[in-house]
CSV table of C-alpha atoms and ligand atoms in Angstrom, one decimal:
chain,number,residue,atom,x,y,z
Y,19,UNK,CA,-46.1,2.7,8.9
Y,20,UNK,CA,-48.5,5.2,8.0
Y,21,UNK,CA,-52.1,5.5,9.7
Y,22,UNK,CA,-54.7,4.0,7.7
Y,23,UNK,CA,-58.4,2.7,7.1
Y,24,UNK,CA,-59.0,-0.5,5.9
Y,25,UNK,CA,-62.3,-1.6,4.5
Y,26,UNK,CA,-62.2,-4.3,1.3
Y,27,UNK,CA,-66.2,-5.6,1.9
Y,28,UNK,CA,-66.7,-8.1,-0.8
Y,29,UNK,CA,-68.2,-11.3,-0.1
Y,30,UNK,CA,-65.6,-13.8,-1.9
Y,31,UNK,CA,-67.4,-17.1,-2.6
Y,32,UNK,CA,-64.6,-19.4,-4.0
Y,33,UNK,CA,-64.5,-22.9,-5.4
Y,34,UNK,CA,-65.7,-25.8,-7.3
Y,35,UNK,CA,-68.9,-24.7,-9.0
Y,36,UNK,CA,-70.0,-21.9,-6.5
Y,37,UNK,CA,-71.2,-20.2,-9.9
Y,38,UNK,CA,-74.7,-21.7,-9.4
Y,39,UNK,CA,-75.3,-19.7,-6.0
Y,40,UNK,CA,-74.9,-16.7,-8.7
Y,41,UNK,CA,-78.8,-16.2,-8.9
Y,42,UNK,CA,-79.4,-16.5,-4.5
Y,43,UNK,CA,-76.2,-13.9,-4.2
Y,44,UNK,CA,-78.0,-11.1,-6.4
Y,45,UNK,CA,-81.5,-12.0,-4.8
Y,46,UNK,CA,-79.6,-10.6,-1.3
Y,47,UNK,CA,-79.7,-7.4,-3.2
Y,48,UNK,CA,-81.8,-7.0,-5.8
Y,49,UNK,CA,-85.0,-7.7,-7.7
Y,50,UNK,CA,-84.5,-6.6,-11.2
Y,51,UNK,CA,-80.8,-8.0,-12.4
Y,52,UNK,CA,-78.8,-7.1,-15.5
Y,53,UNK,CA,-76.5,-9.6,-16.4
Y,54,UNK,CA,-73.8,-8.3,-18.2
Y,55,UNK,CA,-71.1,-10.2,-19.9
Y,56,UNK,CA,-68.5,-9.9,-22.6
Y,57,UNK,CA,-68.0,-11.6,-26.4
Y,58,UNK,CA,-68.2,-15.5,-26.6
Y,59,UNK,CA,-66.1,-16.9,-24.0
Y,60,UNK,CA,-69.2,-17.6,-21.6
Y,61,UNK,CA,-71.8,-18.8,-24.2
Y,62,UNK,CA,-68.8,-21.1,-25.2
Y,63,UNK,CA,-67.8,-23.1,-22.0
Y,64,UNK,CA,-71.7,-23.4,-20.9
Y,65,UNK,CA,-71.2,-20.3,-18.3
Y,66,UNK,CA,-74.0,-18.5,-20.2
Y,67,UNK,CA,-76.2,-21.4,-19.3
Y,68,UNK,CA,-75.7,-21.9,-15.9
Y,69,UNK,CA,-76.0,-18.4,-15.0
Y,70,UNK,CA,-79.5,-17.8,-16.5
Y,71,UNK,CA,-80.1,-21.5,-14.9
Y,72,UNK,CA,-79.2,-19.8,-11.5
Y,73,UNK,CA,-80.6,-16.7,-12.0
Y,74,UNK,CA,-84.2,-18.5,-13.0
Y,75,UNK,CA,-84.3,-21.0,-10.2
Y,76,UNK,CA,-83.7,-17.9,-8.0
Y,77,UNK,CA,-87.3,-16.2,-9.3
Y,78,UNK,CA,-85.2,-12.8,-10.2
Y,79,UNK,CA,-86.7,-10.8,-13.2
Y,80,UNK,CA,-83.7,-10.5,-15.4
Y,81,UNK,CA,-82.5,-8.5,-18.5
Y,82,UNK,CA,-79.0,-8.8,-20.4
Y,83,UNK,CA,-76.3,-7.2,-22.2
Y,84,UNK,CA,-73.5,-8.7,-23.6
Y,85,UNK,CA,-70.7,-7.4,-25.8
Y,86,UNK,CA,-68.1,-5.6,-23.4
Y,87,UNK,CA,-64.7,-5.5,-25.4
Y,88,UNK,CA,-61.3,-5.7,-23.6
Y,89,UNK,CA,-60.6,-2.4,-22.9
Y,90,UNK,CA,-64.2,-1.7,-21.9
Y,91,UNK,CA,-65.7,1.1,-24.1
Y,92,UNK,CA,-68.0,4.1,-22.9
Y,93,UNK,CA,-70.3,3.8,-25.6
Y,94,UNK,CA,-71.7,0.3,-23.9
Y,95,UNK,CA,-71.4,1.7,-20.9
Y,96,UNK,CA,-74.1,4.7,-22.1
Y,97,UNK,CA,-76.0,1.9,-23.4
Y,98,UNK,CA,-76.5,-0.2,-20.1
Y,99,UNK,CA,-77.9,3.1,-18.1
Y,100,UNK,CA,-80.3,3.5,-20.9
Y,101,UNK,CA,-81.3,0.1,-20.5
Y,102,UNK,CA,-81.1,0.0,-16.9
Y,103,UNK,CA,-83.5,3.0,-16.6
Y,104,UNK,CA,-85.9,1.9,-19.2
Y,105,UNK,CA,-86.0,-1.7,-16.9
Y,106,UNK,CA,-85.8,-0.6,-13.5
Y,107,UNK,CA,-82.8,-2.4,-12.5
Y,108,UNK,CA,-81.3,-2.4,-9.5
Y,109,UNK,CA,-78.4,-4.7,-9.6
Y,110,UNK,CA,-75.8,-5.6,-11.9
Y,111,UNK,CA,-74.2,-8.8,-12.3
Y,112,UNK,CA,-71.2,-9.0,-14.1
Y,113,UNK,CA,-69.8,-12.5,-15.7
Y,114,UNK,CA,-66.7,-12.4,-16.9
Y,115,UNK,CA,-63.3,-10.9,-16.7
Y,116,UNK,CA,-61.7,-7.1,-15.3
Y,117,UNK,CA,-63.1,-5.5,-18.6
Y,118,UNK,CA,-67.1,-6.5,-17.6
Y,119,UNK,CA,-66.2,-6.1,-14.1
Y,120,UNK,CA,-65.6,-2.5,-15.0
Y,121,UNK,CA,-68.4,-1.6,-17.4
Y,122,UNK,CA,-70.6,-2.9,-15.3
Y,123,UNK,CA,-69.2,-0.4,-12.3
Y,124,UNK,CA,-69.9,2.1,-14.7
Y,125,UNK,CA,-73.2,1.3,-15.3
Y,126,UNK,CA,-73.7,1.0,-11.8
Y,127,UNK,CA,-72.6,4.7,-11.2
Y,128,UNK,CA,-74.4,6.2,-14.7
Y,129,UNK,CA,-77.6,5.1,-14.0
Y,130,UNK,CA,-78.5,7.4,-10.5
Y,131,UNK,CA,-76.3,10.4,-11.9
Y,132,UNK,CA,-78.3,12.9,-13.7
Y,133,UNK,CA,-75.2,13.6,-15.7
Y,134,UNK,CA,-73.2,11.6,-18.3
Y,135,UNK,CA,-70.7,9.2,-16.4
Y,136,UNK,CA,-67.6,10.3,-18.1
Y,137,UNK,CA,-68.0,13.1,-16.1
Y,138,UNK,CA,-66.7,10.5,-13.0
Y,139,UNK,CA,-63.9,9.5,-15.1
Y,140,UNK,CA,-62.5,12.9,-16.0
Y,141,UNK,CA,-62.5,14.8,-12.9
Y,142,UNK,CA,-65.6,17.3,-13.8
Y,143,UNK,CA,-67.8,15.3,-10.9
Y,144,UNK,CA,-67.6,13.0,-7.8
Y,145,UNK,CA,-69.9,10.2,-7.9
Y,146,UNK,CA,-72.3,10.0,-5.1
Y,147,UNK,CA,-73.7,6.9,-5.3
Y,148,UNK,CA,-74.1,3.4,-7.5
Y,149,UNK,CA,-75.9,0.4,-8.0
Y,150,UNK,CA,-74.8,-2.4,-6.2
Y,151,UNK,CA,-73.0,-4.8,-8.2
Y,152,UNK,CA,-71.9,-8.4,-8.0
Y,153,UNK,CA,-69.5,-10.3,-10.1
Y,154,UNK,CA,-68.3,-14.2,-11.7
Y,155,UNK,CA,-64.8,-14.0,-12.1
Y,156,UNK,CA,-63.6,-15.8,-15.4
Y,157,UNK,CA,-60.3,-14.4,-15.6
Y,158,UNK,CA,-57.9,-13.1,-12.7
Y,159,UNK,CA,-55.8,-10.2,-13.5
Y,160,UNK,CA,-57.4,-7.0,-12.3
Y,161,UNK,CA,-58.6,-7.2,-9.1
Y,162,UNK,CA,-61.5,-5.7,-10.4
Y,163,UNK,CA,-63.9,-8.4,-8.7
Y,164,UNK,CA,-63.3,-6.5,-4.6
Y,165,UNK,CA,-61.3,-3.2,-5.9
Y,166,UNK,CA,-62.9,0.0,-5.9
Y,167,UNK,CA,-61.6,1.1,-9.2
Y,168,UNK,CA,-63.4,0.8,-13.1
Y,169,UNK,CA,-61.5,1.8,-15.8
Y,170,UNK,CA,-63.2,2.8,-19.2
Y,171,UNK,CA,-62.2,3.9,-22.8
Y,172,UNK,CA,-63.4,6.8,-24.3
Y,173,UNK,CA,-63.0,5.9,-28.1
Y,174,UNK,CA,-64.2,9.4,-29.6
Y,175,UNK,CA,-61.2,11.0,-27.4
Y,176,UNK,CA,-58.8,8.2,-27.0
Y,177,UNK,CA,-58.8,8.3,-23.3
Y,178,UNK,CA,-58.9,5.2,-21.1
Y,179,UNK,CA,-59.5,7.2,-17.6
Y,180,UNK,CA,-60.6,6.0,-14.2
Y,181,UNK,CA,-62.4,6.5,-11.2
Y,182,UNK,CA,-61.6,5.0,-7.9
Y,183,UNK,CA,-65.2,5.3,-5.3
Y,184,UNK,CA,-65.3,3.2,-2.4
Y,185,UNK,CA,-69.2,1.8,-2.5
Y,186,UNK,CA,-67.9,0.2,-6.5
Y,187,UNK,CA,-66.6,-2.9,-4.7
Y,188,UNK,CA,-68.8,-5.5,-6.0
Y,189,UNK,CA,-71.1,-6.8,-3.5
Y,190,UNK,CA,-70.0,-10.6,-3.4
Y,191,UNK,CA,-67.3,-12.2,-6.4
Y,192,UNK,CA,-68.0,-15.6,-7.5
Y,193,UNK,CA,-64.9,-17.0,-7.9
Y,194,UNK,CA,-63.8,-21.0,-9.6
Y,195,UNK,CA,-60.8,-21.3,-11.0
Y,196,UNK,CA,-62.4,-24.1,-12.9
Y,197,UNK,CA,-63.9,-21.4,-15.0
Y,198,UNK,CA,-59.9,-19.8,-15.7
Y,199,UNK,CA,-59.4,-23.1,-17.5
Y,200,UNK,CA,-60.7,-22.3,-20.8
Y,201,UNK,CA,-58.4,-19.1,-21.1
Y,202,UNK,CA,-56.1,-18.7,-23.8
Y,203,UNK,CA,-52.2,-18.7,-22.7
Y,204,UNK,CA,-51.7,-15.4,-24.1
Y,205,UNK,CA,-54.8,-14.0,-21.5
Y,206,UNK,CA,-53.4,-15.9,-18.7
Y,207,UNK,CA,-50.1,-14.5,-19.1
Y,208,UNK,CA,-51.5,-10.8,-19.5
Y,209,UNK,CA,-53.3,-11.9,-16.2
Y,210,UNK,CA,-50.0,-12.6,-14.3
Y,211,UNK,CA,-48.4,-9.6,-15.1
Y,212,UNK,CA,-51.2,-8.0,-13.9
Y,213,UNK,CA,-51.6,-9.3,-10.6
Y,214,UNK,CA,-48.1,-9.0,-10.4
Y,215,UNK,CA,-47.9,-5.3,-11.4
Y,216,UNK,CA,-50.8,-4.9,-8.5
Y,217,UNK,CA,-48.7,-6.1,-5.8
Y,218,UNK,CA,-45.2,-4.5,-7.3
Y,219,UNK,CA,-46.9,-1.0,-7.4
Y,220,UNK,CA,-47.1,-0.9,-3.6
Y,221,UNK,CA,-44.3,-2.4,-3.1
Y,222,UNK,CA,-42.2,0.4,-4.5
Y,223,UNK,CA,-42.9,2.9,-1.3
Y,224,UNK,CA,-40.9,5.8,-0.1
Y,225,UNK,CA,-42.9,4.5,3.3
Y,226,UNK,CA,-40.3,3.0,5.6
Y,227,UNK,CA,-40.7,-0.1,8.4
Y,228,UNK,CA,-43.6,-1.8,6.3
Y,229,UNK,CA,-42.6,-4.9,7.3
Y,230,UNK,CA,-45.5,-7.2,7.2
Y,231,UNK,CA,-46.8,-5.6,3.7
Y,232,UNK,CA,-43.9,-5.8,1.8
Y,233,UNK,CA,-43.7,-9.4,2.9
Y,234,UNK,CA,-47.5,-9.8,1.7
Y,235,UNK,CA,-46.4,-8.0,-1.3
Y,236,UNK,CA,-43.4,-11.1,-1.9
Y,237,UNK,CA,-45.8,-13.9,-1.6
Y,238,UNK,CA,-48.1,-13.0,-3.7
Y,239,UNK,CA,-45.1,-11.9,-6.1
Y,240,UNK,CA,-44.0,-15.8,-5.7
Y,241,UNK,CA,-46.8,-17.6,-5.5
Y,242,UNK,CA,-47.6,-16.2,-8.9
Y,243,UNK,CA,-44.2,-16.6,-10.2
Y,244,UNK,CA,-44.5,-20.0,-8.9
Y,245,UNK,CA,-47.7,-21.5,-10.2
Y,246,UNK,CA,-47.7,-19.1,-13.5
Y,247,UNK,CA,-45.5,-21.9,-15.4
Y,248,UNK,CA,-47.7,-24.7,-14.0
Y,249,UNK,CA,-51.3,-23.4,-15.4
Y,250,UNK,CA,-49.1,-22.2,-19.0
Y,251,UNK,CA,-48.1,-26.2,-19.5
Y,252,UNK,CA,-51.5,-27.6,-17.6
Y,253,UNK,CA,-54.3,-24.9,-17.9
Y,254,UNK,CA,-56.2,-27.6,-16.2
Y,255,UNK,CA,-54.2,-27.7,-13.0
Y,256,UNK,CA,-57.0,-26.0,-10.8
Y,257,UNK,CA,-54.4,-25.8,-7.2
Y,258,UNK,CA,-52.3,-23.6,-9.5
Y,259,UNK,CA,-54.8,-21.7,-11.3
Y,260,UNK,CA,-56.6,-21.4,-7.7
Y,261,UNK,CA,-52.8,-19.8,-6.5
Y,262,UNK,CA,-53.2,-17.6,-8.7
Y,263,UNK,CA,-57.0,-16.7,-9.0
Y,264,UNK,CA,-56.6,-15.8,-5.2
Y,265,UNK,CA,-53.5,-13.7,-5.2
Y,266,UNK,CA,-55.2,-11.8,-8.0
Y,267,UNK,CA,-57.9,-10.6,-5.6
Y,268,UNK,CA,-55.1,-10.3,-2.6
Y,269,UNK,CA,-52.5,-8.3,-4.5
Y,270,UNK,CA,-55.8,-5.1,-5.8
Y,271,UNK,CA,-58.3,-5.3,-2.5
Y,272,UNK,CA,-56.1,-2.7,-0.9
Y,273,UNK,CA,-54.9,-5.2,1.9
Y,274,UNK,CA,-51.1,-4.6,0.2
Y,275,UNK,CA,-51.5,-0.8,0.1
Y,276,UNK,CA,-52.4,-0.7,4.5
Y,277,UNK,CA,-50.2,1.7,6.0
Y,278,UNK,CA,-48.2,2.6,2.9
Y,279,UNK,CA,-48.4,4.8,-0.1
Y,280,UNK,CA,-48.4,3.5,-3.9
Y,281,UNK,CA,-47.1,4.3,-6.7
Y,282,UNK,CA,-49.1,3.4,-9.8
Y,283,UNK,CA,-47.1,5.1,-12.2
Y,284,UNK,CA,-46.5,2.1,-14.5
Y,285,UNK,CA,-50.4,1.6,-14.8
Y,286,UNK,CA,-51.2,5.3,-15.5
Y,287,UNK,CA,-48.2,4.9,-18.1
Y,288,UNK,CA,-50.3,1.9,-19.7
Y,289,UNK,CA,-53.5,2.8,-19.6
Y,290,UNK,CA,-52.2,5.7,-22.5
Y,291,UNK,CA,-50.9,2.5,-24.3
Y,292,UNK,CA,-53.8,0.7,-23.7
Y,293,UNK,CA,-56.0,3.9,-25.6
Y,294,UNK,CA,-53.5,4.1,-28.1
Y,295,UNK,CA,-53.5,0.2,-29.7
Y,296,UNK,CA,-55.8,-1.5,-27.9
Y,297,UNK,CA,-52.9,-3.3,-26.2
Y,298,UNK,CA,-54.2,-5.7,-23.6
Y,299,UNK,CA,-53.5,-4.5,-20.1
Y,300,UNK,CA,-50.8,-6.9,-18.6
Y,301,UNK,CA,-49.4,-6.5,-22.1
Y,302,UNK,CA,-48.7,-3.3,-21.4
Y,303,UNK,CA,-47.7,-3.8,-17.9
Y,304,UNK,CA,-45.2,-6.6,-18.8
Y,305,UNK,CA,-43.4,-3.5,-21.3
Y,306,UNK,CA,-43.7,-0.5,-18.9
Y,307,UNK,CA,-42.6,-1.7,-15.5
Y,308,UNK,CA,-38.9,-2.8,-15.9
Y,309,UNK,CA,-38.3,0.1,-18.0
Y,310,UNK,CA,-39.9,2.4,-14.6
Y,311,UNK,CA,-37.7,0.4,-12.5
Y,312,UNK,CA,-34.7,1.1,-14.3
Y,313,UNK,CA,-35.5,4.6,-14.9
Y,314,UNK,CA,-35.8,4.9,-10.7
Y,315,UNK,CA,-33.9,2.0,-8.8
Y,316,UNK,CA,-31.2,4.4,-8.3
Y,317,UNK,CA,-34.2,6.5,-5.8
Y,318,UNK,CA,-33.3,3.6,-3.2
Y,319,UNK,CA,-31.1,0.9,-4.7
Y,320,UNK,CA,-31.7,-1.1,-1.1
Y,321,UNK,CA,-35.5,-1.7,-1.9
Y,322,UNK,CA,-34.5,-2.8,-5.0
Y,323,UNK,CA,-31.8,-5.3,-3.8
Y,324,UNK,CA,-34.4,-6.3,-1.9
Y,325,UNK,CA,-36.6,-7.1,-4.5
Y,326,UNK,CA,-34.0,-8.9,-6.5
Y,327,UNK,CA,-33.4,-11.1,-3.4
Y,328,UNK,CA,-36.1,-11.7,-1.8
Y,329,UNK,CA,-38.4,-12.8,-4.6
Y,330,UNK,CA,-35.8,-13.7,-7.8
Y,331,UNK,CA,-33.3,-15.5,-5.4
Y,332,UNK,CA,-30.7,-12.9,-6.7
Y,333,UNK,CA,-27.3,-13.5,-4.6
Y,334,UNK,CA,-26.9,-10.0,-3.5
Y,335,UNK,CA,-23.6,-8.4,-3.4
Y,336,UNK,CA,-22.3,-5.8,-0.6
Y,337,UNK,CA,-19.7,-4.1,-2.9
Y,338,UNK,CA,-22.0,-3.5,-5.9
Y,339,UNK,CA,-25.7,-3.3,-4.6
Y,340,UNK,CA,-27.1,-1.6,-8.1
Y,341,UNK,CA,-25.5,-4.9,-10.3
Y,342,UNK,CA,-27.9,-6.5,-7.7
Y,343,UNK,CA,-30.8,-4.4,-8.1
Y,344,UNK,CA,-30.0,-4.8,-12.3
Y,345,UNK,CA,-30.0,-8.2,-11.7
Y,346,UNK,CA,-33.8,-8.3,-10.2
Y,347,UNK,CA,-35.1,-6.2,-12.8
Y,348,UNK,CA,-33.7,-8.1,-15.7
Y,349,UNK,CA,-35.3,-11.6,-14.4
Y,350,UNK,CA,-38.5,-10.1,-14.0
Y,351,UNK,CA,-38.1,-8.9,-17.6
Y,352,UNK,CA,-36.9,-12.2,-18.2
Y,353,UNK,CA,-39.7,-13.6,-16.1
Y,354,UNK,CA,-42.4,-11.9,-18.6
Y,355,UNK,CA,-40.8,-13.2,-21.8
Y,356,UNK,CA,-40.8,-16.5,-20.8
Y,357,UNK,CA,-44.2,-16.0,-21.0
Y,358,UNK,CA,-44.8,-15.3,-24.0
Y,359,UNK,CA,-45.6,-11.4,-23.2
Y,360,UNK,CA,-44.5,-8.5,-25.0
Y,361,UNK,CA,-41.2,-6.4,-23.6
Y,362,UNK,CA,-40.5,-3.7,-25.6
Y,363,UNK,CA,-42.8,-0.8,-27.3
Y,364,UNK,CA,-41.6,-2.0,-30.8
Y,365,UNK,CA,-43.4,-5.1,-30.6
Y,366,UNK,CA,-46.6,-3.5,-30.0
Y,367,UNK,CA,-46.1,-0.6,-32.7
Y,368,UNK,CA,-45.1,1.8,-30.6
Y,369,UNK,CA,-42.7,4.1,-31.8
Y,370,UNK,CA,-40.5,7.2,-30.6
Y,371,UNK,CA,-42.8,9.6,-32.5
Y,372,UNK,CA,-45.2,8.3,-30.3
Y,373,UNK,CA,-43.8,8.8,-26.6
Y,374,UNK,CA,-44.6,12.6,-26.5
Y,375,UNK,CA,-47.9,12.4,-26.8
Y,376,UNK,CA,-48.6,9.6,-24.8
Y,377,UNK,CA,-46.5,11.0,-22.2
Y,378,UNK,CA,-48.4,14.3,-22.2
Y,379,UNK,CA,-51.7,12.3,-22.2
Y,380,UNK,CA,-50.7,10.3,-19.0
Y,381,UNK,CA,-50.6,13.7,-17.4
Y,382,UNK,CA,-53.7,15.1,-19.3
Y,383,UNK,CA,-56.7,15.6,-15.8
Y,384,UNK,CA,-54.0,14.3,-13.4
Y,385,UNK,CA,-53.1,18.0,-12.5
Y,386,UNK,CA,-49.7,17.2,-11.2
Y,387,UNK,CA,-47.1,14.6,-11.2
Y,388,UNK,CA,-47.0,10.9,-12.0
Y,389,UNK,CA,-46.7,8.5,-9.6
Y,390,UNK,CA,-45.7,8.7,-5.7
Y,391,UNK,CA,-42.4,6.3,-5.4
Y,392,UNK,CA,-41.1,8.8,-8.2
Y,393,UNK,CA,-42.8,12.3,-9.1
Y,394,UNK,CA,-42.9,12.0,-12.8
Y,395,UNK,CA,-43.3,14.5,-15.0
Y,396,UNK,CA,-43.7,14.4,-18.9
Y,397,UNK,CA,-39.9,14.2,-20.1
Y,398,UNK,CA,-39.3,11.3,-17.0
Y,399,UNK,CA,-42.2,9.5,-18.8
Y,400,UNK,CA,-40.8,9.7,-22.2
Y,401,UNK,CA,-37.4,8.6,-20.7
Y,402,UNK,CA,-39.1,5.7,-19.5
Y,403,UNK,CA,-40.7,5.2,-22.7
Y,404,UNK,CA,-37.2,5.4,-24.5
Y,405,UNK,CA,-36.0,2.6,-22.0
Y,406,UNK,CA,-38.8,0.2,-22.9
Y,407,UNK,CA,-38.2,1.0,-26.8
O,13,NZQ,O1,-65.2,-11.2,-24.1
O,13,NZQ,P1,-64.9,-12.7,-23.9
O,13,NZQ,O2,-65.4,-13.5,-24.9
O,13,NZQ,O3,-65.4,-13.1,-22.5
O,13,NZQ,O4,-63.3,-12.9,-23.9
O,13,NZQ,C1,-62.4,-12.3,-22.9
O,13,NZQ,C2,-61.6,-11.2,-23.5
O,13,NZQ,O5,-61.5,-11.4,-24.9
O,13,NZQ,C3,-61.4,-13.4,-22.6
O,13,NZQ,N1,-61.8,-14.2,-21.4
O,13,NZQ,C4,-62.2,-13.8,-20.2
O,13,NZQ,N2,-62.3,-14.9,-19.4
O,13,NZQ,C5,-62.1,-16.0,-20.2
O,13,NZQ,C6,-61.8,-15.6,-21.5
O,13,NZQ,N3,-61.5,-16.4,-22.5
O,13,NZQ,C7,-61.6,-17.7,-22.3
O,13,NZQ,N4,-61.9,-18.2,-21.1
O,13,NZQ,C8,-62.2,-17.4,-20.0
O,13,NZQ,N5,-62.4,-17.9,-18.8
O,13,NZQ,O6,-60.3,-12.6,-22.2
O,13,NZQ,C9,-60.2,-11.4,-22.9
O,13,NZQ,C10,-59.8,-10.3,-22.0
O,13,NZQ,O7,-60.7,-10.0,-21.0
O,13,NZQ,P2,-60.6,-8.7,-20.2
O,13,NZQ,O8,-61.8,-8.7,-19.2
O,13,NZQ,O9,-60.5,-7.5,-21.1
O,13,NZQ,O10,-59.3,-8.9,-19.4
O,13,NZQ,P3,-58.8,-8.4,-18.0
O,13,NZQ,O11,-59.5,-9.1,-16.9
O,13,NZQ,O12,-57.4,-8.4,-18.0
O,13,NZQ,O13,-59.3,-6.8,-17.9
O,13,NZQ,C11,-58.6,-5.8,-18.4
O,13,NZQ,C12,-59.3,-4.5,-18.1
O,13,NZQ,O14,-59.3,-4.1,-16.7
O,13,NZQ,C13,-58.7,-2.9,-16.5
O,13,NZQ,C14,-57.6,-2.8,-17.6
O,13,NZQ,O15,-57.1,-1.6,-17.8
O,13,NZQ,C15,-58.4,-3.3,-18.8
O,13,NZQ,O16,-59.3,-2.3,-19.3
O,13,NZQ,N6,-58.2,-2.8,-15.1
O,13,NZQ,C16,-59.1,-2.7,-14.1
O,13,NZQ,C17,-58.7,-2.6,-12.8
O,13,NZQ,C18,-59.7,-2.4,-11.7
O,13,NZQ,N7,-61.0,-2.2,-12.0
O,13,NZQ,O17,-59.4,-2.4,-10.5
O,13,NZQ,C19,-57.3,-2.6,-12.3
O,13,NZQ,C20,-56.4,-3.0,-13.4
O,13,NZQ,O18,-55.1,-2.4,-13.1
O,13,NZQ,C21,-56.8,-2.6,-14.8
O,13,NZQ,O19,-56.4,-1.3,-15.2
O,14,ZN,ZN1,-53.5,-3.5,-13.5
C-alpha cells in the first residue's frame, strides 16, 4: 500500500426530503447565491419550487441560471462569471445532476481568475482559488457532488477537458434518492456504468497488498450490480435507488483511490467520445471499458480472475486463468446490455475513420501516456477502439 492523504470534506446530507435544508446549507457560506440548474427536469418534478421555497425562507439574496446541457458547455460557464461578477455572488448552488455539478465548479473557479477558465482546463494555468459551492443531487453517476474534478466542453474546439483542484469539492451535497425517481431508464443506466466505471478505474492497480480497497472497490461493484435491476423494473424503489445513490458518491470521493494508484484510461478514452457525439458519459463508459480490459487483462491475468470471481461469481479455473478473466469481462459487457446501454462504437456512429483522431485527441495536453494500469499510447488507444468496434 502506497502512502497517502486523504481528505474528501463534503458535508453529505442524505434522505427523505433533506432538499428543503438547501436554503440554511448555503446561508453557512454565503450571502449572495446563484442557483444553477439544468433543462426541465427540476421545474418538472416541483424541485424548482422547493428550492427557491428554501432559499427564500432562508432570507438569502438569490439570482439564477438555468440551461446547463449534458455534457456541460464552456460557453454557459463564461456566462455564469459574468453574471456572478455583475451580482456579487459568492456561492453557488448547483441542482441537478454531474453536468450542473460541474459548470457550476467552473463558475466557481472563473469568477476570482483574471483569466479565461479554459485556461484551468487545458493546462496553460493552475487555479488558485474558487467559490465555494454546494450541490442537490438529482441523478447519481459522477461523483461530481464530493469529487474534486469538473469536466467541461469546449464546443468551438471539440475538447471536453478537465481540471482536478482540491477546494472544488462542493461544500455540503443534498442528497434524496426520492428525487432519482423521476429519471428516465436510459439516464439511470448511463448512471450505473458510471459509478461502476469509478470504482473499476481504481481497481485496475499495478499497486500490490491493497486489500481493504479492492474489497471497497467490489461492494460497491455489487451493490450496484445488485440494486441496478431493481430501480430499472421499480424506479420507485427508494432502498435500491438509495444503494445506489450512495455508492455513487463512495466509488469518486477518493476513499477507493487511498493508498493506490488509478488508472482512468477508459474515462480519458470517453471523454474524446463524449466531444465527438455528444454521447452521454456512462454511454460511453459502458463501450470503452471491456474493450480496455481486453486490450490489457493479459498485464496481470490474476487481478482479473479476480474480478471475474469475486464480483461476477465466475467459477475460476486453475488450468486456464485468462478463459476466467474472458469470462469476467464478457458478463460485465453482458451486464451493460442488459441495461439497455450501448456496447459497441457502431451504435453510437463511431466509425474506424474516426479512431485516429480521437485517439490523438485523448493524448492532445496530456503530455505523455494514457492511463497508469497500462501506459497507452495513441496506436494502444486505437487498438482499443478497434476492440469496442
Ligand atoms: O437538464 P435536465 O432537464 O435536468 O435533465 C438531465 C439531463 O438531460 C437529466 N436528469 C438529471 N436528473 C434528473 C434528470 N431527469 C429526470 N429526473 C432527474 N432526477 O439527466 C440528463 C443527464 O444529466 P447529466 O448531469 O448530464 O448527467 P450526469 O450526472 O451523468 O453527468 C455527466 C457529466 O459529468 C461528467 C461527464 O463527463 C459528463 O460531462 N463527469 C464528471 C465527473 C466529476 N466531476 O467528478 C466525473 C465523471 O467521470 C464524469 O466525467
Ligand atoms: Zn465517470
Amino acid at each position: 500500500m502506497l502512502d497517502f492523504r486523504f481528505l474528501s470534506p463534503t458535508e453529505i446530507i442524505f434522505g427523505k426530503g433533506t432538499e428543503t435544508a438547501a436554503g440554511e446549507e448555503c446561508k453557512k457560506y454565503g450571502k449572495k447565491v446563484l442557483f444553477h440548474y439544468g433543462g426541465q427536469s427540476i421545474k418538472k418534478s416541483g424541485l424548482y419550487d422547493a428550492i427557491v421555497a428554501s432559499l427564500k425562507a432562508a432570507g438569502l439574496d438569490f439570482v439564477e441560471l438555468g440551461g446547463v446541457q449534458p455534457n456541460p458547455r464552456l460557453r454557459l460557464v463564461r456566462e455564469g462569471i459574468r453574471l456572478c461578477r455583475e451580482e456579487g455572488v459568492d456561492f453557488i448552488l448547483a441542482v441537478g445532476g454531474g453536468s450542473v455539478i460541474d459548470s457550476a465548479k467552473a463558475i466557481a473557479l472563473g469568477v476570482p481568475y483574471g483569466g479565461d477558465v479554459w485556461d484551468f482546463y487545458i493546462g496553460q494555468a493552475q487555479p488558485g482559488q474558487a467559490l465555494p459551492t454546494g450541490a442537490v443531487l438529482t441523478l447519481p453517476a459522477t461523483g461530481s457532488e464530493a469529487s474534486r474534478a469538473s469536466v467541461i466542453t469546449d464546443q468551438d474546439s471539440g475538447l471536453k477537458r478537465s481540471v482536478n483542484f482540491e477546494p472544488s469539492r462542493p461544500r455540503f451535497a443534498i442528497m434524496n434518492p426520492e428525487l432519482t425517481f423521476t429519471l428516465p431508464p436510459f439516464q439511470t443506466a448511463c448512471g450505473v456504468a458510471d459509478i461502476m466505471s469509478h470504482a473499476m478505474e481504481r481497481y485496475f492497480t499495478a499497486v500490490p497488498h491493497v486489500e481493504l480497497t479492492d474489497r471497497l472497490c467490489e461492494a460497491v461493484l455489487k451493490t450496484v450490480i445488485n440494486n441496478a435491476p431493481m430501480v430499472l423494473s421499480e424506479p420507485e424503489n427508494y432502498d435500491a435507488r438509495a444503494e445506489i445513490m450512495w455508492a455513487g458518491t463512495l466509488a469518486h470521493n477518493d476513499l477507493l483511490t487511498t493508498g493506490r494508484v488509478s488508472d482512468f484510461a477508459s474515462h480519458m478514452i470517453e471523454h474524446e467520445l463524449s466531444a465527438f457525439n455528444d454521447v452521454a458519459h456512462g454511454a460511453g463508459l459502458a463501450i470503452v471499458f471491456p474493450a480496455w480490459m481486453r486490450y490489457v487483462y493479459k498485464h496481470d491475468v490474476a487481478r482479473f480472475v479476480r474480478f471475474a470471481a469475486e464480483v461476477w461469481n465466475v467459477e475460476p479455473s486453475y488450468f486456464l486463468p485468462e478463459r476466467t478473466a474472458l469470462e469476467g469481462i464478457k458478463r460485465l459487457r453482458a451486464f451493460f446490455r442488459s441495461l439497455g446501454l450501448p456496447v459497441s462504437l457502431a451504435e453510437i456512429g463511431v466509425y474506424p475513420e474516426h479512431f485516429e483522431a480521437l485517439a490523438k485527441n485523448t493524448r492532445r495536453f496530456k503530455g505523455g501516456k494514457v492511463g497508469n494500469f497500462v501506459k497507452l499510447d495513441t496506436d494502444d488507444i486505437i487498438e482499443i477502439l478497434r476492440l469496442a468496434q
